[in-house]
Amino acid sequence: MLILSRKENEEILLGKDIKVVVVGINKGIVKLGIDAPKNVMVLRSELADEIKAKNAESNTAVSDANLSEFSHLIKK
């Protein structure tokens, strides 16, 4: 992990297309601005973790009975 110190209005470049700017610092909270191409997904890590958990949950929620019923419908 690379650890950098930045002051307000200073930037970090990630590759050629992504810029992270320290927009503000107030009472221990850092506000970051991220300038990235539209095809780059930017997510907070807790949101990404929640999405992974929901996807895993939905994959295990399908029972054998549901699959059997679905298979029967497809055959029609």
JSON list of N, CA and C in Angstrom, two decimals, residues 14-72:
[
{"chain": "A", "resi": 14, "resn": "LEU", "atom": "N", "xyz": [-3.90, 8.80, -10.79]},
{"chain": "A", "resi": 14, "resn": "LEU", "atom": "CA", "xyz": [-3.91, 7.34, -10.90]},
{"chain": "A", "resi": 14, "resn": "LEU", "atom": "C", "xyz": [-3.94, 7.02, -12.38]},
{"chain": "A", "resi": 15, "resn": "GLY", "atom": "N", "xyz": [-2.84, 6.54, -12.90]},
{"chain": "A", "resi": 15, "resn": "GLY", "atom": "CA", "xyz": [-2.74, 6.32, -14.34]},
{"chain": "A", "resi": 15, "resn": "GLY", "atom": "C", "xyz": [-2.82, 7.65, -15.06]},
{"chain": "A", "resi": 16, "resn": "LYS", "atom": "N", "xyz": [-3.35, 7.63, -16.27]},
{"chain": "A", "resi": 16, "resn": "LYS", "atom": "CA", "xyz": [-3.45, 8.85, -17.08]},
{"chain": "A", "resi": 16, "resn": "LYS", "atom": "C", "xyz": [-4.80, 9.53, -16.96]},
{"chain": "A", "resi": 17, "resn": "ASP", "atom": "N", "xyz": [-5.81, 8.78, -16.50]},
{"chain": "A", "resi": 17, "resn": "ASP", "atom": "CA", "xyz": [-7.18, 9.26, -16.61]},
{"chain": "A", "resi": 17, "resn": "ASP", "atom": "C", "xyz": [-7.87, 9.59, -15.29]},
{"chain": "A", "resi": 18, "resn": "ILE", "atom": "N", "xyz": [-7.30, 9.27, -14.16]},
{"chain": "A", "resi": 18, "resn": "ILE", "atom": "CA", "xyz": [-8.01, 9.43, -12.89]},
{"chain": "A", "resi": 18, "resn": "ILE", "atom": "C", "xyz": [-7.24, 10.39, -12.00]},
{"chain": "A", "resi": 19, "resn": "LYS", "atom": "N", "xyz": [-7.97, 11.41, -11.51]},
{"chain": "A", "resi": 19, "resn": "LYS", "atom": "CA", "xyz": [-7.38, 12.40, -10.63]},
{"chain": "A", "resi": 19, "resn": "LYS", "atom": "C", "xyz": [-8.16, 12.41, -9.32]},
{"chain": "A", "resi": 20, "resn": "VAL", "atom": "N", "xyz": [-7.45, 12.34, -8.20]},
{"chain": "A", "resi": 20, "resn": "VAL", "atom": "CA", "xyz": [-8.06, 12.43, -6.87]},
{"chain": "A", "resi": 20, "resn": "VAL", "atom": "C", "xyz": [-7.57, 13.73, -6.25]},
{"chain": "A", "resi": 21, "resn": "VAL", "atom": "N", "xyz": [-8.52, 14.58, -5.83]},
{"chain": "A", "resi": 21, "resn": "VAL", "atom": "CA", "xyz": [-8.18, 15.89, -5.28]},
{"chain": "A", "resi": 21, "resn": "VAL", "atom": "C", "xyz": [-8.68, 15.97, -3.83]},
{"chain": "A", "resi": 22, "resn": "VAL", "atom": "N", "xyz": [-7.84, 16.45, -2.94]},
{"chain": "A", "resi": 22, "resn": "VAL", "atom": "CA", "xyz": [-8.28, 16.72, -1.57]},
{"chain": "A", "resi": 22, "resn": "VAL", "atom": "C", "xyz": [-9.05, 18.03, -1.62]},
{"chain": "A", "resi": 23, "resn": "VAL", "atom": "N", "xyz": [-10.37, 17.94, -1.51]},
{"chain": "A", "resi": 23, "resn": "VAL", "atom": "CA", "xyz": [-11.25, 19.09, -1.64]},
{"chain": "A", "resi": 23, "resn": "VAL", "atom": "C", "xyz": [-11.32, 19.87, -0.33]},
{"chain": "A", "resi": 24, "resn": "GLY", "atom": "N", "xyz": [-11.32, 19.13, 0.78]},
{"chain": "A", "resi": 24, "resn": "GLY", "atom": "CA", "xyz": [-11.41, 19.81, 2.07]},
{"chain": "A", "resi": 24, "resn": "GLY", "atom": "C", "xyz": [-11.03, 18.89, 3.21]},
{"chain": "A", "resi": 25, "resn": "ILE", "atom": "N", "xyz": [-10.61, 19.49, 4.30]},
{"chain": "A", "resi": 25, "resn": "ILE", "atom": "CA", "xyz": [-10.28, 18.76, 5.52]},
{"chain": "A", "resi": 25, "resn": "ILE", "atom": "C", "xyz": [-10.93, 19.54, 6.66]},
{"chain": "A", "resi": 26, "resn": "ASN", "atom": "N", "xyz": [-11.80, 18.84, 7.45]},
{"chain": "A", "resi": 26, "resn": "ASN", "atom": "CA", "xyz": [-12.50, 19.51, 8.52]},
{"chain": "A", "resi": 26, "resn": "ASN", "atom": "C", "xyz": [-12.79, 18.53, 9.65]},
{"chain": "A", "resi": 27, "resn": "LYS", "atom": "N", "xyz": [-12.27, 18.79, 10.83]},
{"chain": "A", "resi": 27, "resn": "LYS", "atom": "CA", "xyz": [-12.52, 17.99, 12.03]},
{"chain": "A", "resi": 27, "resn": "LYS", "atom": "C", "xyz": [-12.23, 16.51, 11.80]},
{"chain": "A", "resi": 28, "resn": "GLY", "atom": "N", "xyz": [-11.11, 16.21, 11.18]},
{"chain": "A", "resi": 28, "resn": "GLY", "atom": "CA", "xyz": [-10.71, 14.82, 10.98]},
{"chain": "A", "resi": 28, "resn": "GLY", "atom": "C", "xyz": [-11.39, 14.13, 9.80]},
{"chain": "A", "resi": 29, "resn": "ILE", "atom": "N", "xyz": [-12.18, 14.85, 9.03]},
{"chain": "A", "resi": 29, "resn": "ILE", "atom": "CA", "xyz": [-12.85, 14.27, 7.87]},
{"chain": "A", "resi": 29, "resn": "ILE", "atom": "C", "xyz": [-12.23, 14.87, 6.61]},
{"chain": "A", "resi": 30, "resn": "VAL", "atom": "N", "xyz": [-11.84, 14.01, 5.71]},
{"chain": "A", "resi": 30, "resn": "VAL", "atom": "CA", "xyz": [-11.23, 14.43, 4.45]},
{"chain": "A", "resi": 30, "resn": "VAL", "atom": "C", "xyz": [-12.27, 14.28, 3.35]},
{"chain": "A", "resi": 31, "resn": "LYS", "atom": "N", "xyz": [-12.48, 15.32, 2.57]},
{"chain": "A", "resi": 31, "resn": "LYS", "atom": "CA", "xyz": [-13.38, 15.26, 1.41]},
{"chain": "A", "resi": 31, "resn": "LYS", "atom": "C", "xyz": [-12.51, 15.14, 0.17]},
{"chain": "A", "resi": 32, "resn": "LEU", "atom": "N", "xyz": [-12.80, 14.11, -0.63]},
{"chain": "A", "resi": 32, "resn": "LEU", "atom": "CA", "xyz": [-12.05, 13.86, -1.84]},
{"chain": "A", "resi": 32, "resn": "LEU", "atom": "C", "xyz": [-12.93, 14.08, -3.05]},
{"chain": "A", "resi": 33, "resn": "GLY", "atom": "N", "xyz": [-12.35, 14.64, -4.08]},
{"chain": "A", "resi": 33, "resn": "GLY", "atom": "CA", "xyz": [-13.01, 14.73, -5.37]},
{"chain": "A", "resi": 33, "resn": "GLY", "atom": "C", "xyz": [-12.31, 13.76, -6.31]},
{"chain": "A", "resi": 34, "resn": "ILE", "atom": "N", "xyz": [-13.08, 13.02, -7.07]},
{"chain": "A", "resi": 34, "resn": "ILE", "atom": "CA", "xyz": [-12.51, 12.03, -7.98]},
{"chain": "A", "resi": 34, "resn": "ILE", "atom": "C", "xyz": [-12.97, 12.36, -9.40]},
{"chain": "A", "resi": 35, "resn": "ASP", "atom": "N", "xyz": [-12.02, 12.61, -10.25]},
{"chain": "A", "resi": 35, "resn": "ASP", "atom": "CA", "xyz": [-12.30, 12.90, -11.66]},
{"chain": "A", "resi": 35, "resn": "ASP", "atom": "C", "xyz": [-11.84, 11.68, -12.46]},
{"chain": "A", "resi": 36, "resn": "ALA", "atom": "N", "xyz": [-12.81, 10.91, -12.97]},
{"chain": "A", "resi": 36, "resn": "ALA", "atom": "CA", "xyz": [-12.50, 9.68, -13.69]},
{"chain": "A", "resi": 36, "resn": "ALA", "atom": "C", "xyz": [-13.41, 9.57, -14.91]},
{"chain": "A", "resi": 37, "resn": "PRO", "atom": "N", "xyz": [-12.96, 8.82, -15.93]},
{"chain": "A", "resi": 37, "resn": "PRO", "atom": "CA", "xyz": [-13.83, 8.60, -17.10]},
{"chain": "A", "resi": 37, "resn": "PRO", "atom": "C", "xyz": [-15.14, 7.92, -16.69]},
{"chain": "A", "resi": 38, "resn": "LYS", "atom": "N", "xyz": [-16.17, 8.14, -17.47]},
{"chain": "A", "resi": 38, "resn": "LYS", "atom": "CA", "xyz": [-17.49, 7.57, -17.15]},
{"chain": "A", "resi": 38, "resn": "LYS", "atom": "C", "xyz": [-17.49, 6.05, -17.14]},
{"chain": "A", "resi": 39, "resn": "ASN", "atom": "N", "xyz": [-16.57, 5.42, -17.86]},
{"chain": "A", "resi": 39, "resn": "ASN", "atom": "CA", "xyz": [-16.55, 3.96, -17.91]},
{"chain": "A", "resi": 39, "resn": "ASN", "atom": "C", "xyz": [-15.84, 3.35, -16.71]},
{"chain": "A", "resi": 40, "resn": "VAL", "atom": "N", "xyz": [-15.32, 4.17, -15.80]},
{"chain": "A", "resi": 40, "resn": "VAL", "atom": "CA", "xyz": [-14.65, 3.68, -14.59]},
{"chain": "A", "resi": 40, "resn": "VAL", "atom": "C", "xyz": [-15.64, 3.76, -13.44]},
{"chain": "A", "resi": 41, "resn": "MET", "atom": "N", "xyz": [-15.92, 2.61, -12.81]},
{"chain": "A", "resi": 41, "resn": "MET", "atom": "CA", "xyz": [-16.82, 2.58, -11.68]},
{"chain": "A", "resi": 41, "resn": "MET", "atom": "C", "xyz": [-16.07, 3.03, -10.43]},
{"chain": "A", "resi": 42, "resn": "VAL", "atom": "N", "xyz": [-16.67, 3.97, -9.71]},
{"chain": "A", "resi": 42, "resn": "VAL", "atom": "CA", "xyz": [-16.10, 4.46, -8.46]},
{"chain": "A", "resi": 42, "resn": "VAL", "atom": "C", "xyz": [-17.11, 4.16, -7.36]},
{"chain": "A", "resi": 43, "resn": "LEU", "atom": "N", "xyz": [-16.74, 3.29, -6.42]},
{"chain": "A", "resi": 43, "resn": "LEU", "atom": "CA", "xyz": [-17.63, 2.91, -5.33]},
{"chain": "A", "resi": 43, "resn": "LEU", "atom": "C", "xyz": [-16.92, 3.02, -3.99]},
{"chain": "A", "resi": 44, "resn": "ARG", "atom": "N", "xyz": [-17.65, 3.40, -2.96]},
{"chain": "A", "resi": 44, "resn": "ARG", "atom": "CA", "xyz": [-17.11, 3.31, -1.60]},
{"chain": "A", "resi": 44, "resn": "ARG", "atom": "C", "xyz": [-16.97, 1.83, -1.28]},
{"chain": "A", "resi": 45, "resn": "SER", "atom": "N", "xyz": [-15.94, 1.47, -0.56]},
{"chain": "A", "resi": 45, "resn": "SER", "atom": "CA", "xyz": [-15.68, 0.05, -0.31]},
{"chain": "A", "resi": 45, "resn": "SER", "atom": "C", "xyz": [-16.81, -0.63, 0.44]},
{"chain": "A", "resi": 46, "resn": "GLU", "atom": "N", "xyz": [-17.47, 0.07, 1.37]},
{"chain": "A", "resi": 46, "resn": "GLU", "atom": "CA", "xyz": [-18.57, -0.56, 2.11]},
{"chain": "A", "resi": 46, "resn": "GLU", "atom": "C", "xyz": [-19.75, -0.85, 1.19]},
{"chain": "A", "resi": 47, "resn": "LEU", "atom": "N", "xyz": [-19.96, -0.03, 0.18]},
{"chain": "A", "resi": 47, "resn": "LEU", "atom": "CA", "xyz": [-21.02, -0.29, -0.79]},
{"chain": "A", "resi": 47, "resn": "LEU", "atom": "C", "xyz": [-20.67, -1.48, -1.67]},
{"chain": "A", "resi": 48, "resn": "ALA", "atom": "N", "xyz": [-19.42, -1.56, -2.10]},
{"chain": "A", "resi": 48, "resn": "ALA", "atom": "CA", "xyz": [-18.98, -2.70, -2.90]},
{"chain": "A", "resi": 48, "resn": "ALA", "atom": "C", "xyz": [-19.11, -4.00, -2.10]},
{"chain": "A", "resi": 49, "resn": "ASP", "atom": "N", "xyz": [-18.76, -3.97, -0.81]},
{"chain": "A", "resi": 49, "resn": "ASP", "atom": "CA", "xyz": [-18.89, -5.15, 0.05]},
{"chain": "A", "resi": 49, "resn": "ASP", "atom": "C", "xyz": [-20.35, -5.56, 0.19]},
{"chain": "A", "resi": 50, "resn": "GLU", "atom": "N", "xyz": [-21.24, -4.58, 0.32]},
{"chain": "A", "resi": 50, "resn": "GLU", "atom": "CA", "xyz": [-22.67, -4.86, 0.45]},
{"chain": "A", "resi": 50, "resn": "GLU", "atom": "C", "xyz": [-23.21, -5.51, -0.83]},
{"chain": "A", "resi": 51, "resn": "ILE", "atom": "N", "xyz": [-22.78, -5.02, -1.97]},
{"chain": "A", "resi": 51, "resn": "ILE", "atom": "CA", "xyz": [-23.21, -5.58, -3.26]},
{"chain": "A", "resi": 51, "resn": "ILE", "atom": "C", "xyz": [-22.73, -7.03, -3.38]},
{"chain": "A", "resi": 52, "resn": "LYS", "atom": "N", "xyz": [-21.49, -7.29, -3.00]},
{"chain": "A", "resi": 52, "resn": "LYS", "atom": "CA", "xyz": [-20.96, -8.66, -3.05]},
{"chain": "A", "resi": 52, "resn": "LYS", "atom": "C", "xyz": [-21.77, -9.58, -2.15]},
{"chain": "A", "resi": 53, "resn": "ALA", "atom": "N", "xyz": [-22.09, -9.10, -0.94]},
{"chain": "A", "resi": 53, "resn": "ALA", "atom": "CA", "xyz": [-22.86, -9.92, 0.00]},
{"chain": "A", "resi": 53, "resn": "ALA", "atom": "C", "xyz": [-24.25, -10.21, -0.53]},
{"chain": "A", "resi": 54, "resn": "LYS", "atom": "N", "xyz": [-24.91, -9.21, -1.11]},
{"chain": "A", "resi": 54, "resn": "LYS", "atom": "CA", "xyz": [-26.26, -9.41, -1.68]},
{"chain": "A", "resi": 54, "resn": "LYS", "atom": "C", "xyz": [-26.21, -10.39, -2.85]},
{"chain": "A", "resi": 55, "resn": "ASN", "atom": "N", "xyz": [-25.18, -10.29, -3.68]},
{"chain": "A", "resi": 55, "resn": "ASN", "atom": "CA", "xyz": [-25.05, -11.22, -4.80]},
{"chain": "A", "resi": 55, "resn": "ASN", "atom": "C", "xyz": [-24.85, -12.64, -4.31]},
{"chain": "A", "resi": 56, "resn": "ALA", "atom": "N", "xyz": [-24.01, -12.81, -3.29]},
{"chain": "A", "resi": 56, "resn": "ALA", "atom": "CA", "xyz": [-23.77, -14.14, -2.73]},
{"chain": "A", "resi": 56, "resn": "ALA", "atom": "C", "xyz": [-25.06, -14.69, -2.11]},
{"chain": "A", "resi": 57, "resn": "GLU", "atom": "N", "xyz": [-25.80, -13.82, -1.43]},
{"chain": "A", "resi": 57, "resn": "GLU", "atom": "CA", "xyz": [-27.06, -14.22, -0.80]},
{"chain": "A", "resi": 57, "resn": "GLU", "atom": "C", "xyz": [-28.07, -14.66, -1.85]},
{"chain": "A", "resi": 58, "resn": "SER", "atom": "N", "xyz": [-28.16, -13.92, -2.93]},
{"chain": "A", "resi": 58, "resn": "SER", "atom": "CA", "xyz": [-29.13, -14.26, -3.97]},
{"chain": "A", "resi": 58, "resn": "SER", "atom": "C", "xyz": [-28.76, -15.56, -4.67]},
{"chain": "A", "resi": 59, "resn": "ASN", "atom": "N", "xyz": [-27.47, -15.85, -4.76]},
{"chain": "A", "resi": 59, "resn": "ASN", "atom": "CA", "xyz": [-27.03, -17.10, -5.38]},
{"chain": "A", "resi": 59, "resn": "ASN", "atom": "C", "xyz": [-27.39, -18.30, -4.53]},
{"chain": "A", "resi": 60, "resn": "THR", "atom": "N", "xyz": [-27.34, -18.17, -3.21]},
{"chain": "A", "resi": 60, "resn": "THR", "atom": "CA", "xyz": [-27.65, -19.29, -2.34]},
{"chain": "A", "resi": 60, "resn": "THR", "atom": "C", "xyz": [-29.14, -19.40, -2.04]},
{"chain": "A", "resi": 61, "resn": "ALA", "atom": "N", "xyz": [-29.92, -18.35, -2.36]},
{"chain": "A", "resi": 61, "resn": "ALA", "atom": "CA", "xyz": [-31.35, -18.35, -2.06]},
{"chain": "A", "resi": 61, "resn": "ALA", "atom": "C", "xyz": [-32.15, -19.24, -3.01]},
{"chain": "A", "resi": 62, "resn": "VAL", "atom": "N", "xyz": [-31.57, -19.63, -4.11]},
{"chain": "A", "resi": 62, "resn": "VAL", "atom": "CA", "xyz": [-32.27, -20.47, -5.07]},
{"chain": "A", "resi": 62, "resn": "VAL", "atom": "C", "xyz": [-32.21, -21.92, -4.59]},
{"chain": "A", "resi": 63, "resn": "SER", "atom": "N", "xyz": [-33.37, -22.50, -4.36]},
{"chain": "A", "resi": 63, "resn": "SER", "atom": "CA", "xyz": [-33.41, -23.88, -3.88]},
{"chain": "A", "resi": 63, "resn": "SER", "atom": "C", "xyz": [-33.51, -24.85, -5.06]},
{"chain": "A", "resi": 64, "resn": "ASP", "atom": "N", "xyz": [-33.27, -26.12, -4.76]},
{"chain": "A", "resi": 64, "resn": "ASP", "atom": "CA", "xyz": [-33.39, -27.15, -5.80]},
{"chain": "A", "resi": 64, "resn": "ASP", "atom": "C", "xyz": [-34.82, -27.22, -6.33]},
{"chain": "A", "resi": 65, "resn": "ALA", "atom": "N", "xyz": [-35.81, -26.98, -5.46]},
{"chain": "A", "resi": 65, "resn": "ALA", "atom": "CA", "xyz": [-37.21, -27.01, -5.89]},
{"chain": "A", "resi": 65, "resn": "ALA", "atom": "C", "xyz": [-37.47, -25.90, -6.89]},
{"chain": "A", "resi": 66, "resn": "ASN", "atom": "N", "xyz": [-36.93, -24.72, -6.63]},
{"chain": "A", "resi": 66, "resn": "ASN", "atom": "CA", "xyz": [-37.10, -23.61, -7.56]},
{"chain": "A", "resi": 66, "resn": "ASN", "atom": "C", "xyz": [-36.45, -23.92, -8.90]},
{"chain": "A", "resi": 67, "resn": "LEU", "atom": "N", "xyz": [-35.28, -24.52, -8.88]},
{"chain": "A", "resi": 67, "resn": "LEU", "atom": "CA", "xyz": [-34.59, -24.89, -10.11]},
{"chain": "A", "resi": 67, "resn": "LEU", "atom": "C", "xyz": [-35.38, -25.94, -10.89]},
{"chain": "A", "resi": 68, "resn": "SER", "atom": "N", "xyz": [-35.93, -26.90, -10.18]},
{"chain": "A", "resi": 68, "resn": "SER", "atom": "CA", "xyz": [-36.71, -27.95, -10.81]},
{"chain": "A", "resi": 68, "resn": "SER", "atom": "C", "xyz": [-37.96, -27.35, -11.47]},
{"chain": "A", "resi": 69, "resn": "GLU", "atom": "N", "xyz": [-38.62, -26.44, -10.75]},
{"chain": "A", "resi": 69, "resn": "GLU", "atom": "CA", "xyz": [-39.81, -25.79, -11.28]},
{"chain": "A", "resi": 69, "resn": "GLU", "atom": "C", "xyz": [-39.46, -24.95, -12.51]},
{"chain": "A", "resi": 70, "resn": "PHE", "atom": "N", "xyz": [-38.36, -24.22, -12.45]},
{"chain": "A", "resi": 70, "resn": "PHE", "atom": "CA", "xyz": [-37.91, -23.40, -13.56]},
{"chain": "A", "resi": 70, "resn": "PHE", "atom": "C", "xyz": [-37.57, -24.28, -14.76]},
{"chain": "A", "resi": 71, "resn": "SER", "atom": "N", "xyz": [-36.91, -25.39, -14.50]},
{"chain": "A", "resi": 71, "resn": "SER", "atom": "CA", "xyz": [-36.54, -26.31, -15.58]},
{"chain": "A", "resi": 71, "resn": "SER", "atom": "C", "xyz": [-37.80, -26.85, -16.26]},
{"chain": "A", "resi": 72, "resn": "HIS", "atom": "N", "xyz": [-38.81, -27.17, -15.47]},
{"chain": "A", "resi": 72, "resn": "HIS", "atom": "CA", "xyz": [-40.08, -27.67, -16.01]},
{"chain": "A", "resi": 72, "resn": "HIS", "atom": "C", "xyz": [-40.74, -26.60, -16.91]}
]
